[in-house]
Amino acid sequence: MRMVDTEYSAPRELLRTQTLALIVGIVGLVLLLLGAFLPEELLGGTEQFWRSYLMGWTYWTGVALGSLGVLMIQHLSGGVWGATLRRFLEAAALTIPVMGVLFVPLALLGLPYVYEWTDPAFMRESEILSQKTGYLNTPFFLIRMLAYFVIWSVLAVLLHRWSSRLDRTGDYDYASRQARLSGPGMVLYAITMTLFTVDVLLSLDAEFFSTMWGPLVTLSMILAAFALMIVILSFLTVRGPLSQVVSGEHFLDVGKLLLAFTIVWTYLSFSQFLIIYSGNLPTEAQWYVTRLQGGWEWVGLALLVFQFILPFLLLLSRGLKRDPRMLVRVALLAFLMQYVNIIWLTVPNWHRDGFYLSWMDLVAPIAFGGIFLMLFTAILRARPLLPLHVVPRRHPRARTYTEAQHAGQ
Amino acid sequence: MTLKLETPIYGLLAEFDGEHELMHAAEQVRDAGYRKIDAYTPVPVHGLSEALGLPRSRVPLIVLCGGLIGGTTGLLLQYWTMAKAYPLNVAGRPLAAWPSFIPPAFEMTILFASFGAVFGWILLNSLPQPYHPVFNVKRFERATTDGWFLSIEASDPKFEYGETRQFLASLGAKEVSDVEH
């Protein structure tokens, strides 16, 4: 084996992380299951269980799906930042099939507790809803979900496999195959993600509709994925093998992209709000009316401040973006705020009278996070942390993290 | 022979073979303590500002001020026209309907920030500048095709004609020319 292979191999601590993540995942799931049998006074119950399940699952599936999107964008656009993130993105995208399997329990047992449209009597109540039954019915929903996950899994598996082969053979034909697949793949991704986000999150309020929804929620997932990848990159740079390669310029690049994603998220969120505000039609406006009173307005304000204003102002600074120890904090904030975003999108649909949050809503993302990170580290550990035949790995004319530390910067 | 010339010159202009030689020379000159230095290249060179040790540009600050002025003006203008000067009930919305004010205020922010960027950049570069002493060097015409130049001004405290000239030559300059005023 060449020197370069061992140089970038995953550090041993990742095995500890993997075990820890597995334990957290199992403990979290057990807690959730216990919660399902608790009475409603203790904020438990079957209904609460499936709702929290959906929230936790959506959050982490979003990370996997967002990674697939960024990975394909990277194959199409190139860029020095991509080589350092590629392995993380590939590993995260490869969890998609398993995340799909984790949806099966909800699909078989939980749908009536989560989606109001599963009840035919409810759908017959109003003219608008009865027009929607052709699309919003359980069998078609399940068929669509299956189709999405098959498409994404094929994309993720192929991109991952070709990347491994490129490592082994050094045959650049695999690199161009990745780029050729990513073009049509991106088109498929845009279509399936639009439908998926509408099915899973928008249909929680069967009356509501928004053409901005698909791009908005897809971008939220990409933002969450990108923020998490920055956290992992900086973790493996500050105390890991990537310090030999990654430089402040890399962090400047990914920091700029995080700023861009933050701005686009805000732009889409505001566009949706402004269009509905201007239109002022009951079926649409109700969605915001629910969310701007009874305590929910504070969740919205928290999103505005901590998902836009604060990260936006911080990420303008060049010095902050270049310093992984600082950038990681902003990325972590953006990542956690995306769960607040999930709460904002989901819970008010079930609790329209005012703010409500169960402890299970906070355990679910931890449980699914454990499972996701266990899978992620297991996939990541199997290969070197950097693609071996992608150039340039190093930023031209930039000091790597190690060199900068020695120079006392 | 005295080192001081009868007619004081503007400075010295050294020509280098290419990007890397120029970068290297710029770093050496900067580290030697010269401050009034500049480089002229046919193409933009990434990292040359750092190599020359130039201070941080003040353009971003001007852009920020422009953006803040534009945004505030945009919001106030709409508030004044929509809620004070000519109150108009649009579909029962509040007179100060702030969500509708955001897009024009945003556009004003961008407009004034762009003004700040363009005019700030022009002013800070003291443009338009039809005359510059380096034009007196015939070879300098090649700065737009294939010439890579580094200049040190005579007003630099560290400037010492013979010494500086020798120093530039020792950095691998193809040719060092005197720049007249």
XYZ file of C-alpha atoms in Angstrom:
590
model
C 0.000 0.000 0.000
C 1.261 3.468 -0.816
C 2.222 5.887 1.928
C -0.588 8.198 1.011
C -3.177 5.532 1.813
C -2.188 5.194 5.425
C -1.578 8.886 5.901
C -5.230 9.783 5.512
C -6.750 6.671 7.026
C -9.438 7.259 9.598
C -8.165 7.767 13.157
C -8.853 5.102 15.781
C -11.029 7.470 17.795
C -13.691 7.088 15.114
C -14.293 3.533 16.358
C -15.018 4.955 19.815
C -17.334 7.529 18.242
C -19.112 4.733 16.397
C -19.678 2.698 19.586
C -20.781 5.779 21.489
C -23.209 6.739 18.725
C -24.659 3.210 18.730
C -25.215 3.352 22.512
C -26.831 6.802 22.272
C -29.037 5.587 19.436
C -30.218 2.490 21.310
C -30.801 4.346 24.599
C -32.686 7.048 22.703
C -34.920 4.554 20.912
C -35.632 2.691 24.173
C -36.605 5.991 25.820
C -38.887 6.784 22.885
C -40.523 3.348 23.105
C -41.036 3.811 26.859
C -42.562 7.192 26.111
C -45.065 5.536 23.790
C -46.581 3.727 26.806
C -46.619 6.740 29.107
C -49.918 8.569 29.740
C -50.566 11.892 28.087
C -50.000 13.806 31.339
C -46.331 12.820 31.075
C -46.306 14.066 27.453
C -46.105 10.504 26.144
C -48.424 8.213 24.223
C -48.598 6.416 20.897
C -49.577 9.541 18.994
C -46.687 11.519 20.477
C -44.324 8.629 19.757
C -45.026 8.600 16.018
C -44.931 12.388 15.758
C -41.543 12.571 17.481
C -40.408 9.629 15.363
C -41.268 11.556 12.205
C -39.417 14.662 13.443
C -36.229 12.828 14.397
C -36.310 10.729 11.243
C -36.899 13.722 8.969
C -34.074 15.701 10.574
C -31.422 13.022 10.018
C -32.777 11.762 6.712
C -32.534 15.402 5.689
C -28.826 15.334 6.528
C -28.353 12.242 4.349
C -30.388 13.731 1.488
C -28.729 17.129 1.761
C -25.346 15.414 1.555
C -26.404 13.630 -1.632
C -27.363 16.998 -3.121
C -24.106 18.715 -2.139
C -22.135 15.695 -3.387
C -23.721 15.910 -6.843
C -23.303 19.688 -6.949
C -19.641 19.145 -6.113
C -19.181 16.574 -8.880
C -20.655 19.068 -11.340
C -18.975 22.246 -10.115
C -15.575 21.047 -8.953
C -13.691 23.263 -6.529
C -10.899 22.684 -4.071
C -13.268 22.522 -1.093
C -14.916 19.434 -2.542
C -12.068 16.977 -2.253
C -11.868 17.419 1.511
C -15.614 17.032 2.055
C -16.269 14.311 -0.502
C -15.755 11.299 1.743
C -18.052 12.714 4.423
C -20.723 13.505 1.856
C -20.451 10.032 0.332
C -20.678 8.357 3.714
C -23.696 10.448 4.720
C -25.445 9.821 1.385
C -24.869 6.077 1.675
C -27.014 5.998 4.830
C -30.071 6.813 2.678
C -31.140 3.160 2.137
C -31.053 2.505 5.892
C -32.907 5.733 6.638
C -35.499 4.532 4.141
C -35.852 1.252 6.018
C -36.310 3.233 9.253
C -39.369 4.838 7.681
C -41.083 1.445 7.286
C -42.367 1.195 10.900
C -43.927 4.665 10.593
C -45.379 3.822 7.187
C -46.984 0.611 8.443
C -48.173 1.623 11.916
C -47.926 5.352 12.467
C -49.424 7.244 9.519
C -52.920 7.811 11.034
C -51.342 9.382 14.132
C -49.359 11.832 12.047
C -51.244 12.745 8.873
C -54.818 13.982 8.989
C -55.364 13.067 5.322
C -55.205 9.315 6.112
C -58.775 9.640 7.409
C -61.217 9.482 4.435
C -63.994 11.052 6.516
C -61.804 14.091 7.202
C -60.995 14.460 3.529
C -64.695 14.408 2.566
C -65.381 17.333 4.908
C -64.423 20.120 2.565
C -64.516 20.643 -1.176
C -60.823 21.534 -1.367
C -59.720 18.447 0.539
C -61.901 16.027 -1.403
C -60.218 17.285 -4.591
C -56.865 16.261 -3.125
C -57.677 12.612 -2.363
C -56.300 11.486 -5.727
C -52.826 12.419 -4.526
C -53.121 12.334 -0.748
C -54.026 8.706 -0.032
C -52.061 6.063 1.823
C -51.299 3.574 -1.014
C -50.052 6.272 -3.419
C -48.062 7.873 -0.588
C -46.289 4.576 0.102
C -45.579 3.967 -3.588
C -44.066 7.452 -3.908
C -41.900 7.035 -0.816
C -40.603 3.729 -2.152
C -39.800 5.333 -5.521
C -37.916 8.245 -3.928
C -35.751 6.020 -1.793
C -34.971 3.657 -4.672
C -33.858 6.592 -6.848
C -31.736 8.213 -4.124
C -30.219 4.895 -3.038
C -29.147 4.073 -6.591
C -27.525 7.510 -6.942
C -25.766 7.284 -3.573
C -24.542 3.719 -4.088
C -23.220 4.403 -7.592
C -21.396 7.590 -6.593
C -19.889 5.812 -3.586
C -18.857 2.738 -5.579
C -17.206 4.719 -8.388
C -15.341 6.765 -5.822
C -13.934 3.570 -4.257
C -12.948 2.228 -7.675
C -11.266 5.531 -8.525
C -9.225 5.139 -5.338
C -8.201 1.593 -6.197
C -7.476 1.945 -9.901
C -6.687 5.628 -10.377
C -8.732 5.420 -13.576
C -10.180 8.889 -14.187
C -12.969 7.386 -16.245
C -14.762 6.814 -12.929
C -14.480 10.526 -12.109
C -16.133 11.513 -15.370
C -18.807 8.855 -14.799
C -19.581 10.512 -11.459
C -19.954 13.870 -13.159
C -22.094 12.386 -15.962
C -24.439 10.756 -13.453
C -24.653 13.901 -11.320
C -26.157 15.997 -14.123
C -29.352 13.969 -14.652
C -29.076 12.958 -10.995
C -29.465 16.573 -9.950
C -32.605 16.923 -12.086
C -34.081 13.777 -10.528
C -33.030 15.059 -7.121
C -34.845 18.363 -7.582
C -38.051 16.640 -8.676
C -38.045 13.891 -6.038
C -37.029 16.253 -3.221
C -39.850 18.658 -4.088
C -42.406 15.843 -3.980
C -40.810 14.238 -0.915
C -40.815 17.413 1.172
C -44.415 18.083 0.164
C -45.433 14.523 1.070
C -43.632 14.251 4.375
C -43.875 17.759 5.839
C -46.273 19.968 3.892
C -49.097 17.395 3.868
C -49.168 17.555 7.688
C -51.559 20.436 7.003
C -53.667 18.958 4.198
C -55.175 22.330 3.275
C -51.935 24.255 2.995
C -49.931 24.541 -0.186
C -46.906 26.541 -1.228
C -44.894 26.364 -4.419
C -41.860 27.600 -2.477
C -42.017 24.600 -0.159
C -39.892 22.136 -2.147
C -36.880 24.427 -2.658
C -37.199 25.812 0.876
C -37.232 22.502 2.736
C -34.700 20.911 0.382
C -32.364 23.811 1.023
C -32.948 23.475 4.768
C -31.778 19.879 4.481
C -28.756 20.880 2.413
C -27.944 23.590 4.956
C -28.163 21.117 7.847
C -26.007 18.608 5.972
C -23.408 21.189 5.003
C -23.194 22.571 8.546
C -22.695 19.068 9.956
C -19.996 18.323 7.369
C -18.146 21.488 8.444
C -18.341 20.337 12.072
C -16.892 16.954 11.132
C -14.231 18.479 8.874
C -13.039 20.846 11.555
C -13.101 18.072 14.172
C -10.872 15.874 11.993
C -8.631 18.825 11.148
C -8.049 20.260 14.601
C -7.364 16.876 16.167
C -7.051 14.529 13.266
C -5.139 13.485 10.189
C -6.603 16.123 7.878
C -4.467 18.862 9.459
C -1.730 17.843 6.980
C -3.881 18.848 4.041
C -6.648 21.198 5.073
C -5.821 24.895 5.285
C -7.540 28.049 6.405
C -8.397 28.585 2.727
C -10.488 25.388 2.755
C -12.423 26.653 5.748
C -12.790 30.025 4.052
C -14.347 28.228 1.058
C -16.801 26.106 3.042
C -17.525 29.084 5.306
C -18.508 31.147 2.269
C -20.783 28.355 1.083
C -22.371 28.115 4.537
C -23.013 31.861 4.345
C -24.519 31.421 0.877
C -26.811 28.590 2.036
C -27.850 30.676 5.052
C -28.771 33.587 2.790
C -30.684 31.390 0.335
C -32.573 29.733 3.222
C -33.610 33.179 4.458
C -34.462 34.343 0.968
C -36.742 31.356 0.326
C -38.321 31.518 3.797
C -39.086 35.190 3.382
C -40.321 34.773 -0.196
C -42.828 32.168 0.932
C -43.980 34.412 3.766
C -44.234 37.531 1.591
C -46.220 35.788 -1.159
C -48.707 34.353 1.337
C -48.862 37.666 3.218
C -49.598 39.536 0.001
C -52.092 36.968 -1.267
C -53.866 36.846 2.091
C -55.968 33.787 1.199
C -57.470 31.775 4.068
C -56.098 28.322 3.118
C -52.523 29.579 2.924
C -52.511 32.366 5.496
C -53.824 30.000 8.183
C -50.441 28.279 8.222
C -48.733 31.491 9.304
C -51.606 32.684 11.516
C -51.163 29.511 13.596
C -47.435 30.111 13.803
C -47.541 33.782 14.735
C -49.496 33.406 17.966
C -49.792 31.325 21.126
C -46.046 31.148 21.735
C -45.111 29.860 18.275
C -44.064 33.384 17.279
C -41.070 33.042 19.614
C -39.935 29.941 17.729
C -40.160 31.943 14.510
C -38.218 34.797 16.082
C -35.549 32.358 17.294
C -35.219 31.080 13.712
C -34.894 34.625 12.381
C -32.222 35.569 14.910
C -30.198 32.367 15.209
C -30.618 30.909 11.735
C -30.196 34.162 9.875
C -29.138 37.376 11.622
C -26.456 35.994 13.935
C -24.812 33.491 11.517
C -25.074 36.040 8.687
C -23.222 38.743 10.613
C -20.639 36.315 11.997
C -19.973 34.638 8.653
C -19.227 37.979 7.010
C -15.929 37.970 8.874
C -13.062 36.542 6.854
C -11.031 35.782 9.968
C -13.842 33.751 11.503
C -14.347 31.661 8.359
C -10.628 30.866 8.183
C -10.467 29.675 11.784
C -11.935 26.166 12.142
C -12.382 26.585 15.909
C -14.651 29.583 15.349
C -16.356 28.387 12.186
C -17.333 25.118 13.864
C -19.409 27.024 16.432
C -21.399 28.861 13.770
C -21.850 25.617 11.819
C -23.037 23.831 14.960
C -25.505 26.640 15.638
C -26.836 26.408 12.068
C -27.117 22.629 12.394
C -29.038 22.742 15.687
C -31.273 25.556 14.436
C -32.343 23.290 11.605
C -34.022 21.091 14.211
C -35.838 24.155 15.513
C -36.863 24.634 11.884
C -38.247 21.067 11.832
C -40.191 21.838 15.039
C -41.519 25.031 13.418
C -42.645 23.128 10.312
C -44.256 20.175 12.088
C -45.530 20.650 15.654
C -47.853 23.668 15.091
C -49.833 21.471 12.684
C -50.726 19.163 15.574
C -51.027 21.862 18.249
C -52.697 24.847 16.631
C -53.820 26.458 19.911
C -50.389 27.319 21.192
C -46.851 26.291 21.931
C -46.393 22.621 22.781
C -43.284 20.499 22.974
C -42.873 17.031 24.427
C -39.614 15.730 25.837
C -39.921 13.017 23.205
C -39.560 15.648 20.477
C -36.075 16.303 21.848
C -35.137 12.655 22.452
C -36.072 11.618 18.901
C -33.354 13.630 17.091
C -30.767 12.308 19.565
C -31.898 8.708 19.002
C -31.872 9.017 15.221
C -28.643 11.011 15.432
C -27.013 8.097 17.238
C -28.133 5.665 14.559
C -27.119 7.989 11.747
C -23.668 8.747 13.176
C -23.068 5.053 13.881
C -23.731 4.234 10.216
C -21.822 7.303 9.069
C -18.638 6.526 11.008
C -18.804 2.846 10.029
C -18.912 3.798 6.329
C -16.313 6.548 6.775
C -13.804 4.321 8.573
C -13.689 1.813 5.735
C -11.773 4.134 3.402
C -9.102 6.860 3.576
C -10.539 10.188 4.697
C -9.526 11.835 1.444
C -10.080 10.655 -2.119
C -6.657 9.587 -3.354
C -6.917 10.642 -6.967
C -8.739 13.915 -6.753
C -6.577 16.953 -7.347
C -5.958 19.388 -5.941
C -6.414 18.286 -2.372
C -4.197 21.054 -1.097
C -5.164 24.620 -1.594
C -2.699 26.277 -3.972
C -0.348 28.586 -2.107
C -1.965 28.093 1.284
C -0.519 26.885 4.538
C -2.151 23.748 5.888
C -3.563 23.760 9.375
C -0.411 22.115 10.765
C 1.904 24.540 9.003
C -0.135 27.498 10.198
C 0.023 26.226 13.785
C 3.812 26.000 13.528
C 4.017 29.482 12.103
C 2.106 30.644 15.164
C -0.939 31.925 13.298
C 30.962 58.734 -6.772
C 28.111 59.885 -4.615
C 25.016 57.838 -4.087
C 22.753 60.871 -4.055
C 21.680 61.905 -7.530
C 21.439 65.486 -8.749
C 17.806 65.066 -9.777
C 15.837 63.026 -7.262
C 13.997 60.193 -8.942
C 10.508 58.791 -8.266
C 11.901 55.348 -7.539
C 13.158 52.124 -9.025
C 11.321 49.691 -11.263
C 12.474 46.086 -11.503
C 11.270 43.660 -14.140
C 10.935 39.958 -13.423
C 10.544 36.880 -15.581
C 7.211 35.732 -14.280
C 4.603 35.393 -11.575
C 6.640 33.234 -9.208
C 9.786 35.362 -9.450
C 7.704 38.464 -8.788
C 5.923 36.908 -5.806
C 9.216 35.800 -4.349
C 10.818 39.219 -4.878
C 7.779 40.997 -3.381
C 8.019 38.886 -0.241
C 11.760 39.588 0.060
C 11.291 43.329 -0.423
C 8.471 43.361 2.122
C 10.544 41.404 4.643
C 13.494 43.751 4.086
C 11.307 46.517 5.487
C 10.282 48.484 2.396
C 6.749 49.866 2.610
C 6.242 52.110 -0.416
C 6.233 49.290 -2.915
C 3.882 48.258 -5.666
C 3.637 45.549 -8.298
C 2.335 45.667 -11.861
C 1.239 42.499 -13.620
C -0.540 41.667 -16.875
C -2.955 39.294 -15.069
C -4.385 39.278 -11.543
C -2.075 37.363 -9.183
C -3.674 35.641 -6.227
C -1.914 36.450 -2.963
C 0.179 39.318 -4.321
C -1.385 41.850 -1.923
C -0.274 39.685 1.000
C 3.207 39.280 -0.542
C 3.499 43.069 -0.835
C 2.315 43.496 2.738
C -0.372 45.969 1.638
C -2.740 47.146 4.376
C -6.318 45.811 4.344
C -8.561 47.487 1.838
C -11.017 50.048 3.174
C -13.529 49.298 0.412
C -15.546 46.797 2.527
C -16.147 49.483 5.157
C -17.437 51.902 2.517
C -19.660 49.138 1.107
C -21.068 48.450 4.567
C -21.838 52.139 5.133
C -23.451 52.372 1.690
C -25.573 49.309 2.412
C -26.742 50.603 5.792
C -27.586 54.024 4.371
C -29.448 52.453 1.437
C -31.430 50.033 3.601
C -32.433 52.679 6.131
C -33.385 55.156 3.418
C -35.446 52.486 1.657
C -37.393 51.596 4.788
C -37.957 55.198 5.858
C -38.980 56.291 2.369
C -41.644 53.575 2.194
C -42.819 54.213 5.725
C -43.161 57.909 5.025
C -44.906 57.534 1.667
C -47.176 54.614 2.631
C -48.074 55.503 6.207
C -47.569 59.267 6.557
C -47.638 61.256 3.326
C -50.303 59.325 1.423
C -51.930 56.660 3.619
C -53.551 54.059 1.380
C -55.542 51.068 2.585
C -54.313 48.053 0.595
C -56.675 45.114 1.170
C -57.040 45.981 4.843
C -53.394 45.522 5.680
C -51.724 47.798 8.227
C -50.432 51.017 6.692
C -46.903 50.131 7.760
C -46.938 46.644 6.210
C -43.296 45.851 6.860
C -43.100 42.520 4.974
C -43.910 44.378 1.761
C -41.272 47.003 2.582
C -38.443 44.483 2.738
C -37.830 43.829 -0.998
C -37.466 47.519 -2.005
C -35.358 48.188 1.103
C -33.201 45.207 0.112
C -32.801 46.580 -3.418
C -31.811 49.973 -2.024
C -29.257 48.254 0.212
C -27.709 46.511 -2.789
C -27.791 49.680 -4.914
C -26.037 51.870 -2.356
C -23.600 49.121 -1.408
C -22.680 48.784 -5.096
C -22.242 52.552 -5.347
C -19.982 52.319 -2.300
C -17.988 49.521 -3.904
C -17.521 51.149 -7.302
C -16.986 54.778 -6.245
C -15.071 53.828 -3.098
C -12.748 51.713 -5.192
C -12.253 54.472 -7.754
C -11.588 57.120 -5.090
C -9.233 54.975 -3.013
C -7.217 54.173 -6.136
C -7.072 57.945 -6.860
C -8.571 57.285 -10.269
C -8.852 58.678 -12.870
C -5.098 59.158 -13.035
C -3.874 60.057 -16.515
C -0.242 60.350 -15.454
C 2.006 58.154 -13.329
C 5.817 58.338 -13.112
C 6.287 54.660 -14.031
C 5.001 55.496 -17.519
C 8.375 57.188 -18.076
C 10.028 53.786 -18.283
C 9.703 52.586 -21.859
C 9.644 48.888 -20.930
C 6.667 49.471 -18.638
C 4.341 49.198 -21.667
C 4.838 45.453 -21.363
C 3.038 45.412 -17.996
C -0.122 44.885 -20.046
C 1.269 41.975 -22.071
C 4.110 39.980 -20.526
C 5.993 42.228 -18.108
C 6.097 41.591 -14.342
C 7.195 44.750 -12.498
C 7.966 45.688 -8.923
C 8.537 49.290 -7.900
C 10.083 50.863 -4.806
C 9.507 54.563 -4.296
C 12.379 56.864 -3.425
C 10.308 58.426 -0.628
C 10.450 55.136 1.277
C 12.523 55.752 4.459
C 14.600 52.666 3.750
C 15.322 53.697 0.161
C 19.049 54.081 -0.534
C 19.661 54.333 -4.261
C 22.714 52.089 -4.754
C 21.794 49.614 -2.045
C 18.181 49.269 -3.154
C 19.225 48.899 -6.765
C 21.648 46.148 -5.883
C 19.091 44.465 -3.655
C 16.544 44.349 -6.497
C 19.146 42.965 -8.867
C 20.079 40.296 -6.323
C 16.423 39.145 -6.255
C 16.737 38.058 -9.863
C 15.393 41.108 -11.648
C 15.908 41.016 -15.416
C 16.417 44.746 -15.470
C 16.255 47.550 -12.914
C 15.332 50.995 -14.269
C 15.299 54.431 -12.673
C 11.865 56.015 -12.706
C 11.886 59.741 -13.332
C 9.219 62.076 -12.070
